[in-house]
PDB file of N, CA and C in Angstrom:
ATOM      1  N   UNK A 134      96.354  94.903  82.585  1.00 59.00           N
ATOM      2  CA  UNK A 134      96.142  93.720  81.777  1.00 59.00           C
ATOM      3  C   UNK A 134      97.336  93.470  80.868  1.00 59.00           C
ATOM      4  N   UNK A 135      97.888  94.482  80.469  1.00 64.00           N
ATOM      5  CA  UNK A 135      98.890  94.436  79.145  1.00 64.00           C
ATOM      6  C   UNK A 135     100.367  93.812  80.330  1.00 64.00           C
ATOM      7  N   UNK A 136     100.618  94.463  81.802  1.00 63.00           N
ATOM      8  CA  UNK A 136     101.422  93.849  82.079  1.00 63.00           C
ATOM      9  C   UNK A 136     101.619  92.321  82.628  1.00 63.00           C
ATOM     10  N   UNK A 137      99.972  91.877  82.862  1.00 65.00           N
ATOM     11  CA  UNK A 137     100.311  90.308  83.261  1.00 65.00           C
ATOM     12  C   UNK A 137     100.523  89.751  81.966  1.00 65.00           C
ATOM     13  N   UNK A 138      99.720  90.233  80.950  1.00 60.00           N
ATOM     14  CA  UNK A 138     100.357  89.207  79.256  1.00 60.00           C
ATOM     15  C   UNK A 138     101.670  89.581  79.025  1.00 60.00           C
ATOM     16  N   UNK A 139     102.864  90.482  79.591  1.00 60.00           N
ATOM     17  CA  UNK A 139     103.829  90.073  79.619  1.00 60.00           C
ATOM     18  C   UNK A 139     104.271  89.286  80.478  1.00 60.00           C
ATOM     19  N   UNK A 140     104.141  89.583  81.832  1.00 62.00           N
ATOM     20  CA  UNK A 140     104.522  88.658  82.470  1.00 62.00           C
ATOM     21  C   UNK A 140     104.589  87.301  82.152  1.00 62.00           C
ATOM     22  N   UNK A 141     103.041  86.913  81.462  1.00 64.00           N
ATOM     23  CA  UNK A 141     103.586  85.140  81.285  1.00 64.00           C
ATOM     24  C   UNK A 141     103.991  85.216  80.043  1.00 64.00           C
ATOM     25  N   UNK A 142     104.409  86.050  79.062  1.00 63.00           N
ATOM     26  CA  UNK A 142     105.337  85.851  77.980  1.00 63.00           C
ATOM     27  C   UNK A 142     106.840  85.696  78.324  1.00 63.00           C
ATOM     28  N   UNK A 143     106.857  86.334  79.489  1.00 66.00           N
ATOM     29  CA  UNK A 143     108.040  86.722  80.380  1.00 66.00           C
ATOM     30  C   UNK A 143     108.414  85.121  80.934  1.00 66.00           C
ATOM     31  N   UNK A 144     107.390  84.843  81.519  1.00 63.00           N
ATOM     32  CA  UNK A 144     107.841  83.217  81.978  1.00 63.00           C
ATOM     33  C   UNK A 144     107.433  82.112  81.646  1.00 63.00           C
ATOM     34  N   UNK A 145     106.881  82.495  80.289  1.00 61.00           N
ATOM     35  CA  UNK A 145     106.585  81.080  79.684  1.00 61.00           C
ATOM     36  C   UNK A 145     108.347  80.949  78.683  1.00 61.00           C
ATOM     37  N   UNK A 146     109.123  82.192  78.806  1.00 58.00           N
ATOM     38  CA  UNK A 146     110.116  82.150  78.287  1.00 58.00           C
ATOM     39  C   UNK A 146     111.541  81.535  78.729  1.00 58.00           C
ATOM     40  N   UNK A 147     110.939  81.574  80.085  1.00 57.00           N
ATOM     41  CA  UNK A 147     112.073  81.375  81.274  1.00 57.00           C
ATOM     42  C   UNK A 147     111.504  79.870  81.590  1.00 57.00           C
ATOM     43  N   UNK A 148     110.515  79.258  81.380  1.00 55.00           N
ATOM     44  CA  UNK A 148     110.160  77.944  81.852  1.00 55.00           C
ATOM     45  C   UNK A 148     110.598  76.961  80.636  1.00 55.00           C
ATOM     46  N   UNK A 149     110.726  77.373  79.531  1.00 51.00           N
ATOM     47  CA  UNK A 149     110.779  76.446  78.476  1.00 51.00           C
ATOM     48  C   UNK A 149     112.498  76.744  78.266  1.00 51.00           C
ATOM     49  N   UNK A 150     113.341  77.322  78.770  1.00 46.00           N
ATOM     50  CA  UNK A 150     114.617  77.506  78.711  1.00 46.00           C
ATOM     51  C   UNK A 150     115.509  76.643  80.452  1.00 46.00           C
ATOM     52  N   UNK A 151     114.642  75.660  80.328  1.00 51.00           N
ATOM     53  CA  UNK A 151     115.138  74.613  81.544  1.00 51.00           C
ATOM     54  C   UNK A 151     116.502  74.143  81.337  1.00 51.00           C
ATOM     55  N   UNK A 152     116.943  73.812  79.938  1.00 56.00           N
ATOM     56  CA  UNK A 152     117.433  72.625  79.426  1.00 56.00           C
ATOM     57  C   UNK A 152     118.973  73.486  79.072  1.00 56.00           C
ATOM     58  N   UNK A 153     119.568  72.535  78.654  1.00 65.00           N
ATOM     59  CA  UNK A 153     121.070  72.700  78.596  1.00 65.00           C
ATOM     60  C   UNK A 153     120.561  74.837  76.868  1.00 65.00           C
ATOM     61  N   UNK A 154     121.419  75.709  77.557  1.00 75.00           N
ATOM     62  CA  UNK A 154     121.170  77.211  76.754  1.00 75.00           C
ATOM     63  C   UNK A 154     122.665  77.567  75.287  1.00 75.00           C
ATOM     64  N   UNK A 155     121.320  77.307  74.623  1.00 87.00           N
ATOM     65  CA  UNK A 155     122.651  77.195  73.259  1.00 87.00           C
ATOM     66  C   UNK A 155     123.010  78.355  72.838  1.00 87.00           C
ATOM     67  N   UNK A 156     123.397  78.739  72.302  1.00 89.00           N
ATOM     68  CA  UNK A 156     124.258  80.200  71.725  1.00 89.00           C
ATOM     69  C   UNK A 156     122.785  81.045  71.210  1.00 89.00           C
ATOM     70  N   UNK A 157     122.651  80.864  70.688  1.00 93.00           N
ATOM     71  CA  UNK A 157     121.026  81.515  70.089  1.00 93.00           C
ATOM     72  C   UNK A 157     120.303  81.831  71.141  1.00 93.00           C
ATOM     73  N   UNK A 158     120.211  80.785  71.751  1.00 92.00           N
ATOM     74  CA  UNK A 158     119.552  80.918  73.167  1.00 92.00           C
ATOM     75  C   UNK A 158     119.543  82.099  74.352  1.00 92.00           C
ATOM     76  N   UNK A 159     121.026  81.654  74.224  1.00 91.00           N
ATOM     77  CA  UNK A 159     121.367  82.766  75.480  1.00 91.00           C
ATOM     78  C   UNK A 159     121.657  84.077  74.559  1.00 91.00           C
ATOM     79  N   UNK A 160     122.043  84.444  73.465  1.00 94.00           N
ATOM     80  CA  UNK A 160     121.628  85.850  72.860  1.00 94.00           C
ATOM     81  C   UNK A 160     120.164  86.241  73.314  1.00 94.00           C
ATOM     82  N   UNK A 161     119.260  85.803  72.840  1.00 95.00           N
ATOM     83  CA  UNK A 161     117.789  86.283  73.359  1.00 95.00           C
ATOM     84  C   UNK A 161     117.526  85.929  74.514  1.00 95.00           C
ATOM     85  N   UNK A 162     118.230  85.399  75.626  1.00 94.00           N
ATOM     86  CA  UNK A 162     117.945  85.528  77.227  1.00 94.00           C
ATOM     87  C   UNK A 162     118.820  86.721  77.332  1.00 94.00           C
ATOM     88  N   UNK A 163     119.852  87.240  77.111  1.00 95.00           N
ATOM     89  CA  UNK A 163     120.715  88.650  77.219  1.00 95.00           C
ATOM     90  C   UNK A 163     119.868  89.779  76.415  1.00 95.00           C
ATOM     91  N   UNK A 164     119.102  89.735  75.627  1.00 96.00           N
ATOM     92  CA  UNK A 164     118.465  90.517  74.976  1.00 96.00           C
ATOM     93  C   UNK A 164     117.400  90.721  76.085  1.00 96.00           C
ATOM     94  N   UNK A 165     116.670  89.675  76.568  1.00 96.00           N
ATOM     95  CA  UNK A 165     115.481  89.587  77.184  1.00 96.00           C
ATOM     96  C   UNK A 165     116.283  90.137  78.799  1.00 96.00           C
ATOM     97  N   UNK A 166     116.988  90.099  79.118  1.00 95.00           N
ATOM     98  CA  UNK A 166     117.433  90.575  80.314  1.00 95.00           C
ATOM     99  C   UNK A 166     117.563  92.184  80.158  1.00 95.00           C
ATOM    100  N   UNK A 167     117.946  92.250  79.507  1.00 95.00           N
ATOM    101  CA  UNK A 167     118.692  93.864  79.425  1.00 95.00           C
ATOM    102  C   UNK A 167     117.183  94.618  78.680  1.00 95.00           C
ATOM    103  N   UNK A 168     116.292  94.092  77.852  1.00 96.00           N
ATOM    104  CA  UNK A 168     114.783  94.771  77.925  1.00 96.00           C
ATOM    105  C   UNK A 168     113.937  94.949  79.327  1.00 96.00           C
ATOM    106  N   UNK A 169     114.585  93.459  80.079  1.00 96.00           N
ATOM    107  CA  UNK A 169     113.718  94.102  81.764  1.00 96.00           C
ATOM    108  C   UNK A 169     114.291  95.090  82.267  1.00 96.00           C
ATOM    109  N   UNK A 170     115.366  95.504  82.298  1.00 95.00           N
ATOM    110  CA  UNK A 170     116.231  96.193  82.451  1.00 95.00           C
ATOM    111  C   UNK A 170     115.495  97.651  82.061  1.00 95.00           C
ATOM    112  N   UNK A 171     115.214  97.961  81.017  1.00 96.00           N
ATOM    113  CA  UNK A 171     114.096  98.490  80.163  1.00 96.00           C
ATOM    114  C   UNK A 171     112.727  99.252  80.802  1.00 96.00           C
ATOM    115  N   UNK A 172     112.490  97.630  80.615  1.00 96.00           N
ATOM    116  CA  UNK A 172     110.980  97.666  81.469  1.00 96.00           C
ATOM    117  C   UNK A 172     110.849  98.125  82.584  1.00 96.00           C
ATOM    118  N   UNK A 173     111.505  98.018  83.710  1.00 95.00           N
ATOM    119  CA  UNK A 173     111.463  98.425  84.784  1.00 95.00           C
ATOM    120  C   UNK A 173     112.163  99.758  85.354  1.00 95.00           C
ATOM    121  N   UNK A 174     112.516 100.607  84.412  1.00 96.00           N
ATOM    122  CA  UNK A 174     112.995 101.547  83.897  1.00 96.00           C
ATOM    123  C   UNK A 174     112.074 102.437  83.681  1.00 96.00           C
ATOM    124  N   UNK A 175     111.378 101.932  82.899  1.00 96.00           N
ATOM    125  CA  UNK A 175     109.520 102.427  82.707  1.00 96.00           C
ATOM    126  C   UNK A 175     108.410 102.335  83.898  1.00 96.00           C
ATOM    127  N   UNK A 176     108.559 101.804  84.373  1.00 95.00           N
ATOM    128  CA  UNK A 176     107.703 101.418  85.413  1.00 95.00           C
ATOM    129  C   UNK A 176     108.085 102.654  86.547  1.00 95.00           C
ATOM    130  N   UNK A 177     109.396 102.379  86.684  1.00 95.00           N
ATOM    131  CA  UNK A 177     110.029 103.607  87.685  1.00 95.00           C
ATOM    132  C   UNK A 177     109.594 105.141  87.171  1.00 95.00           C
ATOM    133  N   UNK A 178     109.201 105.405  86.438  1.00 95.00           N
ATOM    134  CA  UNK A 178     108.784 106.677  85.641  1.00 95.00           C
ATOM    135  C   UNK A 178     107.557 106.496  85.221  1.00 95.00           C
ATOM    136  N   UNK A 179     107.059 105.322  85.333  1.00 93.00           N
ATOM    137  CA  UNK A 179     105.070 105.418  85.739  1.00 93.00           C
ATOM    138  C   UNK A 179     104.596 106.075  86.697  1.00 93.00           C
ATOM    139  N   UNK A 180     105.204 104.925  87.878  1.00 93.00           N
ATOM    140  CA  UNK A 180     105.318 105.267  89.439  1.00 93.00           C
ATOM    141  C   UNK A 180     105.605 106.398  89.399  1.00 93.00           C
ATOM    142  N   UNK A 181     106.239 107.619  89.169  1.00 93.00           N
ATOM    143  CA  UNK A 181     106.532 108.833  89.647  1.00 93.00           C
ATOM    144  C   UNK A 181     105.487 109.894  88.960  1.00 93.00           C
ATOM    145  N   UNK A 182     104.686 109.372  88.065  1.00 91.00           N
ATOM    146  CA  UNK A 182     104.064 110.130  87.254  1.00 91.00           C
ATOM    147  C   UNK A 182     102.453 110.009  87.735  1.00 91.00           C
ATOM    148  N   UNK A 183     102.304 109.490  89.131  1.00 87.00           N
ATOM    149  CA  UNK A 183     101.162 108.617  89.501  1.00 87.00           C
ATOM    150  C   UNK A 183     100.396 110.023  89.946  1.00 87.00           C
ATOM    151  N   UNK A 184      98.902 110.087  89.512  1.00 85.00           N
ATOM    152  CA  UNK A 184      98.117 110.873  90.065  1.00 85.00           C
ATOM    153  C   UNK A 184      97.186 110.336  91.277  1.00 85.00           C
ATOM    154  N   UNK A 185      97.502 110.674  92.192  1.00 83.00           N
ATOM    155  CA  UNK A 185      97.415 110.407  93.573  1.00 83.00           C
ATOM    156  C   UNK A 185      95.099 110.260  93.895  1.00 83.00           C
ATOM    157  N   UNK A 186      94.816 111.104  92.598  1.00 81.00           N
ATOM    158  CA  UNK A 186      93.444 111.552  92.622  1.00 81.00           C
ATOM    159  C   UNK A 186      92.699 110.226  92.220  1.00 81.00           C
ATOM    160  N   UNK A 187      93.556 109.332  91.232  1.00 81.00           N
ATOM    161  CA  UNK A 187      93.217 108.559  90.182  1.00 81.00           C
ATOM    162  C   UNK A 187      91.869 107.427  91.578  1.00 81.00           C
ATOM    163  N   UNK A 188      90.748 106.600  90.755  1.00 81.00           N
ATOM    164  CA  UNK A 188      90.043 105.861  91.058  1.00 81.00           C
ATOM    165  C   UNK A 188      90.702 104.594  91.404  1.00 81.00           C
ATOM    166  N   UNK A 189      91.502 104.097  90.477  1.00 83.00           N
ATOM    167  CA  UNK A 189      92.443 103.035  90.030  1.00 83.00           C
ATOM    168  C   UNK A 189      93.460 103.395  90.188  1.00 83.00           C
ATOM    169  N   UNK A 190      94.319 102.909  91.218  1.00 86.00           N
ATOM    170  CA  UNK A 190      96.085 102.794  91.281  1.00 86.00           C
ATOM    171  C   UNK A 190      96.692 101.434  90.925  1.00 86.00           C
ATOM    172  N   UNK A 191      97.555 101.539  90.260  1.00 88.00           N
ATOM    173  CA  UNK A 191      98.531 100.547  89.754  1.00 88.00           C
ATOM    174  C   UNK A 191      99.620 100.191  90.938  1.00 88.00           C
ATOM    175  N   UNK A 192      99.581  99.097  91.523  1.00 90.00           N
ATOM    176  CA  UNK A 192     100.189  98.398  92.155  1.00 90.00           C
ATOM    177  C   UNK A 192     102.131  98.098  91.923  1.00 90.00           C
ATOM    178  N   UNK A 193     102.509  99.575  92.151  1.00 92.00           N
ATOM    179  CA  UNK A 193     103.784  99.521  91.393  1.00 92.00           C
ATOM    180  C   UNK A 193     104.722  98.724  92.460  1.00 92.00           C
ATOM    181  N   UNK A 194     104.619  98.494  93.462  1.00 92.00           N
ATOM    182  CA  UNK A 194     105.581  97.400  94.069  1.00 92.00           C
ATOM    183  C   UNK A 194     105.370  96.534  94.404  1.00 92.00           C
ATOM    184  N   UNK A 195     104.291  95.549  93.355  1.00 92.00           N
ATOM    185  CA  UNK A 195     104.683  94.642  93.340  1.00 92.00           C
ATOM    186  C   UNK A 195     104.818  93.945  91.947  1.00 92.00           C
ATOM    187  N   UNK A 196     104.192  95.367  90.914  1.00 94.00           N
ATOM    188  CA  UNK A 196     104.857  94.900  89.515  1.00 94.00           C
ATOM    189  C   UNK A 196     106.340  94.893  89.158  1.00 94.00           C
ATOM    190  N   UNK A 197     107.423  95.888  90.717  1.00 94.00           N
ATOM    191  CA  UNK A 197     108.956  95.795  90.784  1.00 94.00           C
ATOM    192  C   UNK A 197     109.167  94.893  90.904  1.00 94.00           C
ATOM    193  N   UNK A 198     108.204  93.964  92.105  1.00 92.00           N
ATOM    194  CA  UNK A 198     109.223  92.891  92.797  1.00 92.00           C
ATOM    195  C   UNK A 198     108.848  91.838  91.555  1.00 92.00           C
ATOM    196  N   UNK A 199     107.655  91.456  90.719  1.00 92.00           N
ATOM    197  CA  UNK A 199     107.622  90.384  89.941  1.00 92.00           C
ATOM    198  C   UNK A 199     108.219  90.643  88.594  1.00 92.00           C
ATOM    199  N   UNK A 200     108.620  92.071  88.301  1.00 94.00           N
ATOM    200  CA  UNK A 200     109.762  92.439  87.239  1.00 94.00           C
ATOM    201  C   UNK A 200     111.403  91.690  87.499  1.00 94.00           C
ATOM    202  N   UNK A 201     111.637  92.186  88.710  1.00 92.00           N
ATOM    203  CA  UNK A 201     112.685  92.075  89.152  1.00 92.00           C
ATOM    204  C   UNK A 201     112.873  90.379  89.674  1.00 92.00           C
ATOM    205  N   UNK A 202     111.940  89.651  90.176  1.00 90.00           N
ATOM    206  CA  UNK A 202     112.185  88.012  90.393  1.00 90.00           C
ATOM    207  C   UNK A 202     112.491  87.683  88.873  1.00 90.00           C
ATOM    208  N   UNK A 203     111.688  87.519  87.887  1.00 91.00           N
ATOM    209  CA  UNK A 203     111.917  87.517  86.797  1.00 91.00           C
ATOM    210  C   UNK A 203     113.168  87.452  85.908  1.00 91.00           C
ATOM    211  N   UNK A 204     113.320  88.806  85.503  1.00 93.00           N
ATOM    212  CA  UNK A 204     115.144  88.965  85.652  1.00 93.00           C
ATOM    213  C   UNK A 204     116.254  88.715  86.297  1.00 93.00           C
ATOM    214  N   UNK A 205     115.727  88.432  87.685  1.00 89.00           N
ATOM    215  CA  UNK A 205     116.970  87.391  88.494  1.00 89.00           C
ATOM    216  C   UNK A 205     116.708  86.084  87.847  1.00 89.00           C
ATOM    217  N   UNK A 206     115.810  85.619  87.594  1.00 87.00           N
ATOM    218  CA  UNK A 206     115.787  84.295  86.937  1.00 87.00           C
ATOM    219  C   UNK A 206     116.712  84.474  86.169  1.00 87.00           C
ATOM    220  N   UNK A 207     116.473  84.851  84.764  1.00 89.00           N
ATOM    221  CA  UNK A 207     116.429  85.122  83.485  1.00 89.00           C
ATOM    222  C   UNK A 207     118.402  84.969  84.081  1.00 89.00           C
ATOM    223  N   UNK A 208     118.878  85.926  84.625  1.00 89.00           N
ATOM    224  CA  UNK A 208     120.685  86.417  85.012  1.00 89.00           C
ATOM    225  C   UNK A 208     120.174  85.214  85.713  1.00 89.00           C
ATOM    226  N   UNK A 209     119.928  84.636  86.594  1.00 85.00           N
ATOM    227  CA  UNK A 209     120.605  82.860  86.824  1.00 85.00           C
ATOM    228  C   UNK A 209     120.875  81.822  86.321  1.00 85.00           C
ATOM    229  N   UNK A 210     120.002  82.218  85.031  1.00 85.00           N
ATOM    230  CA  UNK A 210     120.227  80.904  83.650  1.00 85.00           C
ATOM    231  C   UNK A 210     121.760  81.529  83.222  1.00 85.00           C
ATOM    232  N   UNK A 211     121.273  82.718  82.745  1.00 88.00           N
ATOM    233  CA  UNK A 211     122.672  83.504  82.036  1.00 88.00           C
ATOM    234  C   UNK A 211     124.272  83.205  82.827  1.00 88.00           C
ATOM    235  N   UNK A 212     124.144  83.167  84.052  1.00 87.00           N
ATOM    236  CA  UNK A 212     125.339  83.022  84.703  1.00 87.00           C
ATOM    237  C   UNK A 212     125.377  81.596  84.999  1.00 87.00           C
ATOM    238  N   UNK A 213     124.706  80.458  84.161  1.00 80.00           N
ATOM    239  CA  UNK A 213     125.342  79.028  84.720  1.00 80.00           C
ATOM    240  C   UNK A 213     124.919  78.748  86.016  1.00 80.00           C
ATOM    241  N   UNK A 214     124.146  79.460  86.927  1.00 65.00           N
ATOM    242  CA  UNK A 214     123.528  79.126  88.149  1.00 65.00           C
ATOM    243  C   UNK A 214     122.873  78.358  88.368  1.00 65.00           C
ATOM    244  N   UNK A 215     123.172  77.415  87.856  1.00 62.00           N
ATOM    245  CA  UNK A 215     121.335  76.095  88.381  1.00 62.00           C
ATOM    246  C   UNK A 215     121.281  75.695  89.684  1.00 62.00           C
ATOM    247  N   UNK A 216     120.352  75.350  89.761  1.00 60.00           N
ATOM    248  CA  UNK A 216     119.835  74.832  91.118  1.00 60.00           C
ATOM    249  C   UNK A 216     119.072  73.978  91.360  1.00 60.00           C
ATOM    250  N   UNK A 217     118.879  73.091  91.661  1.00 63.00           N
ATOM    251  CA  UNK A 217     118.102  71.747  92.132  1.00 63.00           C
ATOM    252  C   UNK A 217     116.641  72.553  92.225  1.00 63.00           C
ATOM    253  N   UNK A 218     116.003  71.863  91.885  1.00 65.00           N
ATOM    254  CA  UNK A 218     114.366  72.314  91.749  1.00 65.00           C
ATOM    255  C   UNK A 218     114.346  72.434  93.310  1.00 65.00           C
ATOM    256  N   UNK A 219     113.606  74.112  92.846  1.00 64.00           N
ATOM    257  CA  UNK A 219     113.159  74.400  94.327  1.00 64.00           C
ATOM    258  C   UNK A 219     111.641  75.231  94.332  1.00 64.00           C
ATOM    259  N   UNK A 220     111.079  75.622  95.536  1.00 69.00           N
ATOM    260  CA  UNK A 220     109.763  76.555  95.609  1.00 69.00           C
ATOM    261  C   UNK A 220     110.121  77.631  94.745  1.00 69.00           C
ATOM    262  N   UNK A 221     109.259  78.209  94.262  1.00 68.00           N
ATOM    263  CA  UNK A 221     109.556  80.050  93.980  1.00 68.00           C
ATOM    264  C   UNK A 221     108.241  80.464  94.103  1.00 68.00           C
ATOM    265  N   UNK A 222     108.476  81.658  95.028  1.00 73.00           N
ATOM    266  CA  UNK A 222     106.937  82.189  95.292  1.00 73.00           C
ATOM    267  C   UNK A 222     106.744  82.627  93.675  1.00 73.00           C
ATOM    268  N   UNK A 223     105.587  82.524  94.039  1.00 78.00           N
ATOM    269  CA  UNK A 223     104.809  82.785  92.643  1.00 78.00           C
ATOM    270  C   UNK A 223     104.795  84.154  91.707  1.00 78.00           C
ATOM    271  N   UNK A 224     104.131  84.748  91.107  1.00 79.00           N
ATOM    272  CA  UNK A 224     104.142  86.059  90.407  1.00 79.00           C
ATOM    273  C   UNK A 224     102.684  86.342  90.490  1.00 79.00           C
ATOM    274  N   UNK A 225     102.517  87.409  90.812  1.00 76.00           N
ATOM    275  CA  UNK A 225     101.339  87.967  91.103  1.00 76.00           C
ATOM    276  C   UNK A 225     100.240  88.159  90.350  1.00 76.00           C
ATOM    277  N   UNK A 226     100.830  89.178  89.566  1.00 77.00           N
ATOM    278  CA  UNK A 226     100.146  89.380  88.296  1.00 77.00           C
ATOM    279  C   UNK A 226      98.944  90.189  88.502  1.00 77.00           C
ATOM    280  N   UNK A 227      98.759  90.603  89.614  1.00 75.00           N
ATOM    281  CA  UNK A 227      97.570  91.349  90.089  1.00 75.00           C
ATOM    282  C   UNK A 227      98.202  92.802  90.597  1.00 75.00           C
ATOM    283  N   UNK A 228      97.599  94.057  90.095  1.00 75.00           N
ATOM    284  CA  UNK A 228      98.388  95.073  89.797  1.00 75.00           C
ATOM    285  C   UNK A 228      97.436  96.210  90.341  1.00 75.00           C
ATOM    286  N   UNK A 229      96.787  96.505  90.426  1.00 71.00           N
ATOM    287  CA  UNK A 229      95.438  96.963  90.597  1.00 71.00           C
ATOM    288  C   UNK A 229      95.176  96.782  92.293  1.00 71.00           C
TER     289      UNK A 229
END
């Protein structure tokens, strides 16, 4: 639960940063990049710590891959990459 309420903190951050990225801006998208960076750092050392016995398993690849779409976003704003509105598969958010 705690990781889908990041997740859409995660991309309600990246959706409202459409628009031309001002200095302030892109400090806390470089901040926010290099914490996924972080995050998924953690996750990699969840995953290894996984008790195989457990009732409930945590769905660790595909909380990588919607960590990691994420932060490619996040480094495509950062690097001036735009792109003509396109699909993006979605984010899961379902972990479990």
């Amino acid at each position: 639960m705690r990781y889908r309420a990041l997740l859409g903190i995660i991309s309600a951050t990246i959706a409202t940063s459409t628009h031309a990225v001002t200095d302030q801006e892109r400090t806390i998208l470089e901040r926010l990049h290099s914490e996924l960076a972080i995050i998924s750092s953690i996750v990699k050392q969840a995953e290894q710590s996984v008790n195989q016995n457990d009732r409930q398993q945590v769905d660790y690849m595909q909380l990588k891959a919607d960590l990691e779409r994420i932060q490619e976003g996040v480094g495509d704003i950062l690097s001036n990459q735009r792109r003509e509105p396109r699909s993006l598969p979605s984010i899961s958010g379902e972990y479990r």
